[in-house]
mmCIF file of C-alpha atoms in Angstrom:
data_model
loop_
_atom_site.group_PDB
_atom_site.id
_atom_site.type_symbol
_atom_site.label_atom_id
_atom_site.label_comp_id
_atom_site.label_asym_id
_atom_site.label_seq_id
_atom_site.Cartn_x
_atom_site.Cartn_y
_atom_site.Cartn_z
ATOM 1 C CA UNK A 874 31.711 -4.214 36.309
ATOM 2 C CA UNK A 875 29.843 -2.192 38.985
ATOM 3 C CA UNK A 876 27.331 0.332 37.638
ATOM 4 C CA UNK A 877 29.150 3.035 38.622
ATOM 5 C CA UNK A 878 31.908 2.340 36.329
ATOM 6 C CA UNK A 879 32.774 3.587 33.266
ATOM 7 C CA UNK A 880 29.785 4.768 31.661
ATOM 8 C CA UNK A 881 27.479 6.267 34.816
ATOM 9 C CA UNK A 882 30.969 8.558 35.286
ATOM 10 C CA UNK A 883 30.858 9.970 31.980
ATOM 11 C CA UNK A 884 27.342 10.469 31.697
ATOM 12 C CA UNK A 885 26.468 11.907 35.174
ATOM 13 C CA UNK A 886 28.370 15.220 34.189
ATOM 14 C CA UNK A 887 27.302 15.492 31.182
ATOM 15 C CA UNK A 888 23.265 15.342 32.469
ATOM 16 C CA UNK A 889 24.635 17.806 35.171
ATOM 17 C CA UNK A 890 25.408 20.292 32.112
ATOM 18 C CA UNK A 891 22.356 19.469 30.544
ATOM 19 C CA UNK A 892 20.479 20.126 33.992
ATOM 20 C CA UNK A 893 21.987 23.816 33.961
ATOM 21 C CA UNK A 894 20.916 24.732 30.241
ATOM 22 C CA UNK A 895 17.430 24.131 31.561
ATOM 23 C CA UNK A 896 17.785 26.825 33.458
ATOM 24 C CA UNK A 897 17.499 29.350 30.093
ATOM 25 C CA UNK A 898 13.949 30.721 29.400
ATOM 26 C CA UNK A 899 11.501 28.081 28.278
ATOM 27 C CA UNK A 900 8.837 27.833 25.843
ATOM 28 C CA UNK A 901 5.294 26.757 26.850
ATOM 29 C CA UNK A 902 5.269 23.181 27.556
ATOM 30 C CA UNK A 903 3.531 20.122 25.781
ATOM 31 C CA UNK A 904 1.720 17.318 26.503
ATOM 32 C CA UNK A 905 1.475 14.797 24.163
ATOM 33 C CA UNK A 906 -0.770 11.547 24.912
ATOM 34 C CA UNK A 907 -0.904 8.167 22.388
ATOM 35 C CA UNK A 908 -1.506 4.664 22.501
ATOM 36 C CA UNK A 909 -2.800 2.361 20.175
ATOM 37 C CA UNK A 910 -4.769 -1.876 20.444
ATOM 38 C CA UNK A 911 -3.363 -4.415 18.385
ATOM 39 C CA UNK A 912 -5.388 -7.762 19.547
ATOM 40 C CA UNK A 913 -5.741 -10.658 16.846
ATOM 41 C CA UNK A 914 -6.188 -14.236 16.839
ATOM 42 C CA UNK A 915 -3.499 -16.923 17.089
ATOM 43 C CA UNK A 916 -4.166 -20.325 15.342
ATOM 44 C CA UNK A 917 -1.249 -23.109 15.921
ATOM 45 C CA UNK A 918 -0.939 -26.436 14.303
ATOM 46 C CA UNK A 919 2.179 -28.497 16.379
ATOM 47 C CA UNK A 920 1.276 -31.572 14.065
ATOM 48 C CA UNK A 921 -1.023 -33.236 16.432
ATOM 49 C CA UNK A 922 -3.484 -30.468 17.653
ATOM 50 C CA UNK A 923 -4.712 -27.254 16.273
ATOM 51 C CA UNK A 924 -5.281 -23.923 19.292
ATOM 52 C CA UNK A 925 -6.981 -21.042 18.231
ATOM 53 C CA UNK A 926 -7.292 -17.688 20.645
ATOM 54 C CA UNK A 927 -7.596 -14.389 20.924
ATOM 55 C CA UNK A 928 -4.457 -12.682 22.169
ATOM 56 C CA UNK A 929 -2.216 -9.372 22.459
ATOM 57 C CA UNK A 930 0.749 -9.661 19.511
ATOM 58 C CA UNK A 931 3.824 -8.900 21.113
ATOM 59 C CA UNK A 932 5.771 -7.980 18.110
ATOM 60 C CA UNK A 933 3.708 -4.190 18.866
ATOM 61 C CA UNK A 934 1.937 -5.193 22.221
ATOM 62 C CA UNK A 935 -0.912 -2.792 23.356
ATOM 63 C CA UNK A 936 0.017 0.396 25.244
ATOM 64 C CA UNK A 937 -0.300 3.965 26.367
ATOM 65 C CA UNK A 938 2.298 6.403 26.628
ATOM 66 C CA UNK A 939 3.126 10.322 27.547
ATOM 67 C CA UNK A 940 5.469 12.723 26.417
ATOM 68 C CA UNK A 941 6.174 16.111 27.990
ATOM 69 C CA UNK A 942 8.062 18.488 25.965
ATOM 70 C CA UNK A 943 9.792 21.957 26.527
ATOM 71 C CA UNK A 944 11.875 23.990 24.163
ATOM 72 C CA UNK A 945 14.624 25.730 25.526
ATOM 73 C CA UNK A 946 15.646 29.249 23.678
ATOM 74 C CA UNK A 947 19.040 27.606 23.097
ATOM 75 C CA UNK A 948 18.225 25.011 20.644
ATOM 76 C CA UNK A 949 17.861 22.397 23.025
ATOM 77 C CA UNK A 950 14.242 20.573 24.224
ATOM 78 C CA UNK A 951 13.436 18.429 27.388
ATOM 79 C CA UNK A 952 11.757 16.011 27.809
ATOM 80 C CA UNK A 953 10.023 13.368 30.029
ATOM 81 C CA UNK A 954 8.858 10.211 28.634
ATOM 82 C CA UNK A 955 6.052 7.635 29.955
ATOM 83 C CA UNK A 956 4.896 4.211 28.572
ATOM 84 C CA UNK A 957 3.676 1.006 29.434
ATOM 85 C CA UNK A 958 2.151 -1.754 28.242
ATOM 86 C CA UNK A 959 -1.247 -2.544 29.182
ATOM 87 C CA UNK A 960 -0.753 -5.706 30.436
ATOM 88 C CA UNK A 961 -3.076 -7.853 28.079
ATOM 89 C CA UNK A 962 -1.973 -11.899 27.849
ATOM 90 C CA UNK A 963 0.606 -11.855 24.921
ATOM 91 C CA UNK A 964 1.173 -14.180 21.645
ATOM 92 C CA UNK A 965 4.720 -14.928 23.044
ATOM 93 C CA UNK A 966 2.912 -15.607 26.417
ATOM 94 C CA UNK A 967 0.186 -18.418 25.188
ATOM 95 C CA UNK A 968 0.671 -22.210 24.253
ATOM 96 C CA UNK A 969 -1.481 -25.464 24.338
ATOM 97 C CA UNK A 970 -1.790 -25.625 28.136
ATOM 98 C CA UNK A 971 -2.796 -22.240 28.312
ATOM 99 C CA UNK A 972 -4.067 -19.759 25.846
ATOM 100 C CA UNK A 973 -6.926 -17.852 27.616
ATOM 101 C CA UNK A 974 -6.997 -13.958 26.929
ATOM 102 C CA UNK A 975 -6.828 -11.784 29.918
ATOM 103 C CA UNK A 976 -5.189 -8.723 31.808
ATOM 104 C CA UNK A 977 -2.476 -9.610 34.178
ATOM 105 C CA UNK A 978 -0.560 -5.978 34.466
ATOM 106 C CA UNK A 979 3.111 -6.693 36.310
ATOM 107 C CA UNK A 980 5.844 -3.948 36.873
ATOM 108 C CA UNK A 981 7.667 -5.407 34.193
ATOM 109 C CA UNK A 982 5.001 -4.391 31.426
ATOM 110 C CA UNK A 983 6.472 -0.474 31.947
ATOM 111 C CA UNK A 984 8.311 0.441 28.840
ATOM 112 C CA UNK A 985 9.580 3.582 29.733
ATOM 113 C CA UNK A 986 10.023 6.126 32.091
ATOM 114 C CA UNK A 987 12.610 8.372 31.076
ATOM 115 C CA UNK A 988 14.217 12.184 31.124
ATOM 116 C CA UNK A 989 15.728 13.206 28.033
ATOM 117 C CA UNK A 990 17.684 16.324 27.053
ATOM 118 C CA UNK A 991 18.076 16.967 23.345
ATOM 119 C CA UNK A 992 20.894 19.532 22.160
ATOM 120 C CA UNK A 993 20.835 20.676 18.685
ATOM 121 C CA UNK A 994 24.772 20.929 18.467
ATOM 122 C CA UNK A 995 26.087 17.736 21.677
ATOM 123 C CA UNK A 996 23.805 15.116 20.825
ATOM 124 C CA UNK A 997 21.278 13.629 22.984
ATOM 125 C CA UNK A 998 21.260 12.397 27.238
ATOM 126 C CA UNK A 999 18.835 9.853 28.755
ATOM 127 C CA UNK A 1000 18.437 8.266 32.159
ATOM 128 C CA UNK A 1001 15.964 5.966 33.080
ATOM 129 C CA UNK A 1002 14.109 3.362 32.078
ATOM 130 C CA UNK A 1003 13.880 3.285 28.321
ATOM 131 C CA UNK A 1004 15.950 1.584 25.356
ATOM 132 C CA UNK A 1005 19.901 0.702 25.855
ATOM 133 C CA UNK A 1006 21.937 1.654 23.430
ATOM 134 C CA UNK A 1007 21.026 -1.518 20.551
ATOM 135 C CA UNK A 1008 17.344 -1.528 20.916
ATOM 136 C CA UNK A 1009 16.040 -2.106 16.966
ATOM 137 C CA UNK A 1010 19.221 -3.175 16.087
ATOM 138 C CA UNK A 1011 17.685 -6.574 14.587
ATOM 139 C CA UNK A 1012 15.045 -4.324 13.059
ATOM 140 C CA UNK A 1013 16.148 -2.379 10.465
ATOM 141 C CA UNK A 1014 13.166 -2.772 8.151
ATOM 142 C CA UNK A 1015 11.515 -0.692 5.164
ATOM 143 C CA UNK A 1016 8.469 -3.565 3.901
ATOM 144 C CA UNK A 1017 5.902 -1.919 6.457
ATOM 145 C CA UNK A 1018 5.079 -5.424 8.095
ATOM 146 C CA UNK A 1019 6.609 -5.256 11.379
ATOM 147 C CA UNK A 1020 4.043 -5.573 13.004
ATOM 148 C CA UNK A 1021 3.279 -8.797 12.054
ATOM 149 C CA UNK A 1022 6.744 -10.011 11.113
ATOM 150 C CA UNK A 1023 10.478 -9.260 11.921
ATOM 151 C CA UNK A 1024 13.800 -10.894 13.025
ATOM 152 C CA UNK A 1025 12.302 -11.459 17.054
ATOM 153 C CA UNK A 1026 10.308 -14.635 15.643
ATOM 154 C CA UNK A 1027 9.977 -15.656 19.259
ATOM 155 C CA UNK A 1028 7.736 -12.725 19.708
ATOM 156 C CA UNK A 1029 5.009 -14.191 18.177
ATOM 157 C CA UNK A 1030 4.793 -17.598 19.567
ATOM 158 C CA UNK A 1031 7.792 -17.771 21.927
ATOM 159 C CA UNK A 1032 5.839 -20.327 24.426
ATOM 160 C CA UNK A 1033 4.584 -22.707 22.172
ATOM 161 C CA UNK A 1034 6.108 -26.425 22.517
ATOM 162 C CA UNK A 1035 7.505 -28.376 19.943
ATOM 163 C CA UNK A 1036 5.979 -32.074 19.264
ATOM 164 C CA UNK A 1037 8.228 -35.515 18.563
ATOM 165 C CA UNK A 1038 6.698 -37.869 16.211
ATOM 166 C CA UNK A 1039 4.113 -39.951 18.042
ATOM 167 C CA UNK A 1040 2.870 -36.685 19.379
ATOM 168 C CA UNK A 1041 5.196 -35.983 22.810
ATOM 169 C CA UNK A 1042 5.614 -32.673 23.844
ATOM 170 C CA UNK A 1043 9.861 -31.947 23.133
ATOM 171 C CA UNK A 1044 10.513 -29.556 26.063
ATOM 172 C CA UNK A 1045 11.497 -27.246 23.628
ATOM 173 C CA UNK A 1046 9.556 -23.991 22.930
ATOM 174 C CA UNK A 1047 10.357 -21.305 20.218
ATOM 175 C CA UNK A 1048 11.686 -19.197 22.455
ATOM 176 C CA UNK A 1049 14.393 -21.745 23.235
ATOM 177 C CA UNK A 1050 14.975 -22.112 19.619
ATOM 178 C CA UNK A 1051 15.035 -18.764 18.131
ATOM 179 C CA UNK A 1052 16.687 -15.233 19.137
ATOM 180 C CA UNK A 1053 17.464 -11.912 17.485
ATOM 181 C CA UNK A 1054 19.757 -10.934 20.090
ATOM 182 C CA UNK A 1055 18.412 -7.483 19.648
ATOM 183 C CA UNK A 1056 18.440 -4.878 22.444
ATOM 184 C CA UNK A 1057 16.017 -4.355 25.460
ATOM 185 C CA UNK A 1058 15.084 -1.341 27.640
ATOM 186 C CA UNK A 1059 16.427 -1.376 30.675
ATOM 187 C CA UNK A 1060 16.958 1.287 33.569
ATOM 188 C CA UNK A 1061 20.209 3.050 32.187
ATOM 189 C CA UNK A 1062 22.247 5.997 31.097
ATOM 190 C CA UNK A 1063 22.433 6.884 27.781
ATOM 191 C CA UNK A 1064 23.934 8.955 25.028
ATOM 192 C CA UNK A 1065 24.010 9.906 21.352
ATOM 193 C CA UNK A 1066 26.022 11.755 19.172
ATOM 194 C CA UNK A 1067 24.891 14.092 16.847
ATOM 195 C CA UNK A 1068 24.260 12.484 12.999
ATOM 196 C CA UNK A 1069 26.876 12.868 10.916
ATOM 197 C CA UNK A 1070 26.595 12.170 7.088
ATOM 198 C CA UNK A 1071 23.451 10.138 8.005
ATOM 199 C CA UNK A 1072 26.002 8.062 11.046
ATOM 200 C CA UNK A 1073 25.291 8.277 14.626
ATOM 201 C CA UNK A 1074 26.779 6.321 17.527
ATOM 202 C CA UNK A 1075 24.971 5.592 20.921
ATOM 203 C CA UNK A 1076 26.631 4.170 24.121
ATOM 204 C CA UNK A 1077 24.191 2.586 27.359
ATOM 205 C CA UNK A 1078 25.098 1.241 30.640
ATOM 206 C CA UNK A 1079 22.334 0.156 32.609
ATOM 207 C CA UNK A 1080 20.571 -2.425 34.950
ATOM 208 C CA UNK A 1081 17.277 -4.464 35.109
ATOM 209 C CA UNK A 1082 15.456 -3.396 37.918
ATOM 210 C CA UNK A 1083 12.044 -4.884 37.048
ATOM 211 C CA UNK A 1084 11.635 -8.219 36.295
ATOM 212 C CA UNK A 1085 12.603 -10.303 40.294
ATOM 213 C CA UNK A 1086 15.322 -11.607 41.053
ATOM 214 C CA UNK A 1087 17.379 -10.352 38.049
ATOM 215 C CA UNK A 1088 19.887 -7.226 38.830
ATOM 216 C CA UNK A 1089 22.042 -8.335 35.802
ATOM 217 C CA UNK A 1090 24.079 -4.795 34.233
ATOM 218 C CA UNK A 1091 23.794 -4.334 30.902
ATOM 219 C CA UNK A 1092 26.576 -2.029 28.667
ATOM 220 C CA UNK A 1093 25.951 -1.539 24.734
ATOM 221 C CA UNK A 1094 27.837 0.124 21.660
ATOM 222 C CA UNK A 1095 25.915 0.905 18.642
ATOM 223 C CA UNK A 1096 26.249 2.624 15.619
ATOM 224 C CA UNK A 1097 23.596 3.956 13.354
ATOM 225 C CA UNK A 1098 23.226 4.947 9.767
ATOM 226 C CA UNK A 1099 20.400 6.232 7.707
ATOM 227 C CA UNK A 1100 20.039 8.311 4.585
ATOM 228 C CA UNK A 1101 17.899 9.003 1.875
ATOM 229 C CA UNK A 1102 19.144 8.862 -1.940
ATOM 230 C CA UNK A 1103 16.609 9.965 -3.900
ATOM 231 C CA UNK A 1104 14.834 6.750 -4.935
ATOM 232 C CA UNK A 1105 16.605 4.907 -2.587
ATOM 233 C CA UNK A 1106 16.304 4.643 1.582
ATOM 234 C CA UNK A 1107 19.037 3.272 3.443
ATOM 235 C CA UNK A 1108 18.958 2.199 6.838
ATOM 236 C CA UNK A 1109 22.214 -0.029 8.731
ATOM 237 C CA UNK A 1110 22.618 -1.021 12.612
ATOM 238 C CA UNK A 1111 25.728 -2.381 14.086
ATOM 239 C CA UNK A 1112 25.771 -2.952 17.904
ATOM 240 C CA UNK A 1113 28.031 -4.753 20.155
ATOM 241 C CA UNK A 1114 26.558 -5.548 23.851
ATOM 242 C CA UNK A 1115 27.812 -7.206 27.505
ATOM 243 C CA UNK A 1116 24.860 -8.595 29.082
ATOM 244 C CA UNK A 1117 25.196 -10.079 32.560
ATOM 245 C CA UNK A 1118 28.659 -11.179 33.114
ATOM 246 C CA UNK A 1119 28.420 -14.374 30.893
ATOM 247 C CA UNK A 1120 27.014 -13.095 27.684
ATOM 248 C CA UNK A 1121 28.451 -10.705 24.576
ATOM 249 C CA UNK A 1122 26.773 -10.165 21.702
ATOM 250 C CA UNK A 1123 26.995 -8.948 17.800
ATOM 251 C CA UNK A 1124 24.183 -7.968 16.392
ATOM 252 C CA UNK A 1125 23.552 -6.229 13.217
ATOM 253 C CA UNK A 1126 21.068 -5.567 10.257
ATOM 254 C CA UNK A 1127 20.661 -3.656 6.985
ATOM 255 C CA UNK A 1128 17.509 -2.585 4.414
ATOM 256 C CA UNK A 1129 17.196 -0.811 1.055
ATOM 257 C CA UNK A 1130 14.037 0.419 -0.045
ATOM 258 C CA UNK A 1131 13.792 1.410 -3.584
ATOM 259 C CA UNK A 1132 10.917 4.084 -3.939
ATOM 260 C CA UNK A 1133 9.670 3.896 -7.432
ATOM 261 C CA UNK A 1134 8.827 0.164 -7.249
ATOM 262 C CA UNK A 1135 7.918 -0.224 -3.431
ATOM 263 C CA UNK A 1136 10.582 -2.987 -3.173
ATOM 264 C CA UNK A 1137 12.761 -3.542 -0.275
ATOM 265 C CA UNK A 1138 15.031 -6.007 1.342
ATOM 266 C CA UNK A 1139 16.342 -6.050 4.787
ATOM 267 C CA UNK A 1140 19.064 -8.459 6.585
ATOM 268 C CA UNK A 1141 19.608 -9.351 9.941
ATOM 269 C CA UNK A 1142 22.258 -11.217 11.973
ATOM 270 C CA UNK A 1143 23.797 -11.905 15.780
ATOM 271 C CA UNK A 1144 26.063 -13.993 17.474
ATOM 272 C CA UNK A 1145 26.588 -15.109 20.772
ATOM 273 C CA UNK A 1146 30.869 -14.170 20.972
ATOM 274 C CA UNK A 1147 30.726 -16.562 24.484
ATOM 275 C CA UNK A 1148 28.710 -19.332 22.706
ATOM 276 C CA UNK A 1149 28.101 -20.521 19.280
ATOM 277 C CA UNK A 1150 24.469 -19.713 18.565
ATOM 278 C CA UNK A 1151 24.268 -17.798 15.792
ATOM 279 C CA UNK A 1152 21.275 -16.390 13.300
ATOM 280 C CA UNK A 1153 20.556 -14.990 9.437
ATOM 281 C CA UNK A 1154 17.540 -13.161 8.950
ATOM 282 C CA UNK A 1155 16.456 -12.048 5.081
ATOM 283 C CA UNK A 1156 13.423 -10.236 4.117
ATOM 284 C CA UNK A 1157 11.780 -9.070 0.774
ATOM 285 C CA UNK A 1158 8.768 -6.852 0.971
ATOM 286 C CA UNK A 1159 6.614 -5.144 -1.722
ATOM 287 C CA UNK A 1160 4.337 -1.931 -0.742
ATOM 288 C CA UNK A 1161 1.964 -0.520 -3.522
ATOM 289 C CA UNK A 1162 -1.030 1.753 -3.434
ATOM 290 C CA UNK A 1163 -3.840 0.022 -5.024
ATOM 291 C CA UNK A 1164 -6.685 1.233 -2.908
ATOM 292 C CA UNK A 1165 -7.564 5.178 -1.929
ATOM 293 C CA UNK A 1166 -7.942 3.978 1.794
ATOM 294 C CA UNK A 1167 -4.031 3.007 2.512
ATOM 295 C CA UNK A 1168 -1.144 1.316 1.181
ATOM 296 C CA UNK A 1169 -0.135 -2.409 0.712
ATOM 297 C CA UNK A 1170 2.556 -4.248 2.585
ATOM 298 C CA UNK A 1171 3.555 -7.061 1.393
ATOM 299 C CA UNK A 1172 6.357 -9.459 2.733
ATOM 300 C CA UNK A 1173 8.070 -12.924 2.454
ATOM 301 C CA UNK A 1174 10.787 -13.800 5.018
ATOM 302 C CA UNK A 1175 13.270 -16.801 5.968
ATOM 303 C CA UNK A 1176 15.098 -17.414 9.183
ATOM 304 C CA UNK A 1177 18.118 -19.692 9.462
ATOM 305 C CA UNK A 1178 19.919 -20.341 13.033
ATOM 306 C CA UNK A 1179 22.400 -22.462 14.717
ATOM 307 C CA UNK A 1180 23.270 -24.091 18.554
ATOM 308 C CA UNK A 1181 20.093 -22.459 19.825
ATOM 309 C CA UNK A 1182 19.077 -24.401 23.127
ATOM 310 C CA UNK A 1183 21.635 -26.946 22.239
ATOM 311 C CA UNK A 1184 25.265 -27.551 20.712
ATOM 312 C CA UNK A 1185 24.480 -28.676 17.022
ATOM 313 C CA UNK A 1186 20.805 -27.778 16.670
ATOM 314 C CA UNK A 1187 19.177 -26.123 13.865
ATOM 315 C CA UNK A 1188 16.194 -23.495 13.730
ATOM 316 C CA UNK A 1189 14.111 -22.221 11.021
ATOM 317 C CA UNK A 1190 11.096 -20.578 9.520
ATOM 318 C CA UNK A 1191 9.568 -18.982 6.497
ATOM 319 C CA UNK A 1192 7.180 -16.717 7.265
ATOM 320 C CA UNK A 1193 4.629 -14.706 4.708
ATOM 321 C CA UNK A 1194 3.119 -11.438 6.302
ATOM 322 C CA UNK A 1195 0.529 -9.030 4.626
ATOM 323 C CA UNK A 1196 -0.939 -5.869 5.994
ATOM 324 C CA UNK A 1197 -3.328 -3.237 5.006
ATOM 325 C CA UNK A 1198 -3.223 0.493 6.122
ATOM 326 C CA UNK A 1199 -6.803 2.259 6.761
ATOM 327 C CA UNK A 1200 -5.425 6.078 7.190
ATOM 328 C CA UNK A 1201 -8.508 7.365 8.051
ATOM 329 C CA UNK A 1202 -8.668 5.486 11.104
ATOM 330 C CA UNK A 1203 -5.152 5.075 12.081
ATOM 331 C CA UNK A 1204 -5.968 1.535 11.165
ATOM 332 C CA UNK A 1205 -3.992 -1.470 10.047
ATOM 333 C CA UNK A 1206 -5.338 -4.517 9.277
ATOM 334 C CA UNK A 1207 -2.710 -7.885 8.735
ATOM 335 C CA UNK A 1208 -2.468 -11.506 8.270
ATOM 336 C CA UNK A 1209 0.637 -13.881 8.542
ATOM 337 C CA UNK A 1210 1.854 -17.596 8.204
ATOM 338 C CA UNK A 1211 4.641 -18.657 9.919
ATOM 339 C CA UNK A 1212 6.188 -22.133 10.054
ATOM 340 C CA UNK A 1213 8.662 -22.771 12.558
ATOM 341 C CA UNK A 1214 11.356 -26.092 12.404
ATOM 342 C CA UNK A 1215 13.613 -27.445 15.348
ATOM 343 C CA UNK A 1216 16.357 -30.048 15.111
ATOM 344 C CA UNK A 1217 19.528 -31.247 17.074
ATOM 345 C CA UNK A 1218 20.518 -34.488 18.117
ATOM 346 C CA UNK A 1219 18.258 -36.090 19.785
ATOM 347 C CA UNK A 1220 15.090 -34.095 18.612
ATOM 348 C CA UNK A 1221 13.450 -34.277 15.146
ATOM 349 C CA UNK A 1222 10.435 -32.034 15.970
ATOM 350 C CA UNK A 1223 7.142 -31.753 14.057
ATOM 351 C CA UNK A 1224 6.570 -27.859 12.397
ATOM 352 C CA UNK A 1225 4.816 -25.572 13.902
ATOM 353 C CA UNK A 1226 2.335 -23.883 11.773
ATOM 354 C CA UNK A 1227 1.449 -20.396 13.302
ATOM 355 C CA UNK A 1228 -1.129 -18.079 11.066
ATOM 356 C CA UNK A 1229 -1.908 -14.798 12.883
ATOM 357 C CA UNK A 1230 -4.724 -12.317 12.068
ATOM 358 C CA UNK A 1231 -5.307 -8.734 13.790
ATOM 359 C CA UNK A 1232 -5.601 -5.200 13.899
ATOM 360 C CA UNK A 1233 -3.476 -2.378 15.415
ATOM 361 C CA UNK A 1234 -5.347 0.680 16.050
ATOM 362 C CA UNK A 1235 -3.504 3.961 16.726
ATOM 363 C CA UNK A 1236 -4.667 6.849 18.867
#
């Protein structure tokens, strides 16, 4: 399907209209700058050999970003939207071979770069670079320990290799053997409906114009819902996306938090519809405040997928994640265990043993 067609023809208008509004008398602008760190150190066991380094965590790599904002007297606000990523060597990045911690800054480590116009009554326009239309959709997530944990297990140690017995390295890393199919950001057009009842639905059409030799389109279908029930939070994702001309995907998750107790649970699951790989995330978290400082995150999770790299293979992991807030300095401190198992045919891997322990810093 060329870009052009369906979604850039319904869109284009519709940021033409948005253009024209503009026009009305503005408000003072705003400039809004943030970042934040988030550097720990990676230890993995493969069964043979233990590394240990100092790395960038992907699952929230380090970055800047910049937001200008202007309020329009008809409701409406635009808006233009910078980040990037700093370019620091990521945990999905570093394995045995090499694991040293450095900056290597590539085009593909911009995040966004986007122009958004916000109506209060027609929903919301993007174009850009900037999430497609099922970005989070995997992530639906009240325990508070995303940043060390969540469904995109490959984040954290996506290059490392598995071992055979007798120590051989399998060819297969974790990023061969695990997915959460969620969304990307891409350069696209985008728009959301209003919310209504606590549902909103979001369509993208879009193409990757950063990483080289990759000019694959991308099209996505989601639809949100969130609300709040008195003691209870409620947060679903359901997303359907064309990637490329070879792969469609359904991806999905759901969490409850309950208030009064600090308990949640989320779910997560995708499927390739041409292929069989498919995934089940579940996790159980517990917040609480016991110290003055910052709340407690607590977290235990489990991962169970299928005909990832291979027809007939199996993938796994249980995974226990803990961090502390420090409000007063933007702070969180966490600490995670993660133990990753491949199978199929002709591979019975050794686990991988991954423990993880860092700070994210906010500014």
């Amino acid at each position: 399907m060329p870009l052009s067609n369906p979604i850039a023809k319904l869109i284009a208008p519709l940021l033409m209209l948005s253009a024209g509004a503009a026009s009305a008398q503005q408000s003072d602008p705003v400039w809004t700058f943030y970042g934040h760190l988030n550097i720990g150190v990676l230890s993995v066991d493969d069964g043979f050999d233990r590394e240990t380094g100092v790395t960038d965590n992907d699952n929230s790599n380090s970055r800047i970003g910049l937001i200008y904002r202007r309020n329009l007297d008809n409701g409406s606000n635009f808006r233009f939207h910078f980040e990037t990523a700093i370019g620091l060597r990521g945990s999905s990045s570093i394995n045995g071979a090499s694991n040293s911690f450095g900056q290597d800054y590539r085009r593909t480590e911009l995040r966004k770069f986007e122009f958004i116009y916000e109506t209060p009554n027609h929903g919301t326009f993007y174009a850009g670079q900037g999430s497609i239309a099922t970005d989070g959709f995997a992530e639906a997530d009240f325990s508070g320990t995303s940043v060390i944990a969540y469904s995109s297990l490959q984040d954290q140690a996506g290059s490392q290799v598995f071992r055979v017995a007798g120590g051989g390295l399998s060819g297969v890393t974790v990023g061969n053997a695990f997915s959460a199919f969620d969304g990307a950001r891409r350069f696209r057009f985008r728009y959301d409906t209003p919310r209504f009842n606590g549902f909103q639905v979001a369509i993208s059409g879009g193409r990757e114009i950063l990483a080289s030799g990759n000019d694959d389109e991308f099209y996505d279908l989601g639809l949100r819902y969130d609300k709040d029930y008195g003691d209870y939070e409620v947060a679903g994702r359901l997303g359907y996306s064309w990637r490329g001309s070879a792969e469609e995907l359904l991806v999905g998750s759901a969490a409850l938090l309950h208030k009064p107790t600090g308990l949640s649970l989320s779910v997560a699951s995708g499927s390739q519809q041409k292929g069989d790989a498919s995934y089940v995330y579940v996790k159980a978290g517990l917040q609480r405040d016991w110290w003055s400082f910052g709340r407690t995150h607590l977290s235990i999770d489990v991962y169970e997928g299928d005909d990832f790299n291979v027809a007939g293979s199996s993938s796994s992991s249980v995974g226990l994640a803990a961090v502390q807030k420090i409000d007063k300095y933007n702070l969180e401190i966490y600490a995670s265990h993660r133990i990753y198992d491949y199978r199929d045919g002709a591979i019975n891997a050794e686990d991988l043993d991954v423990t993880f322990v860092g700070a994210r810093w906010r500014f």
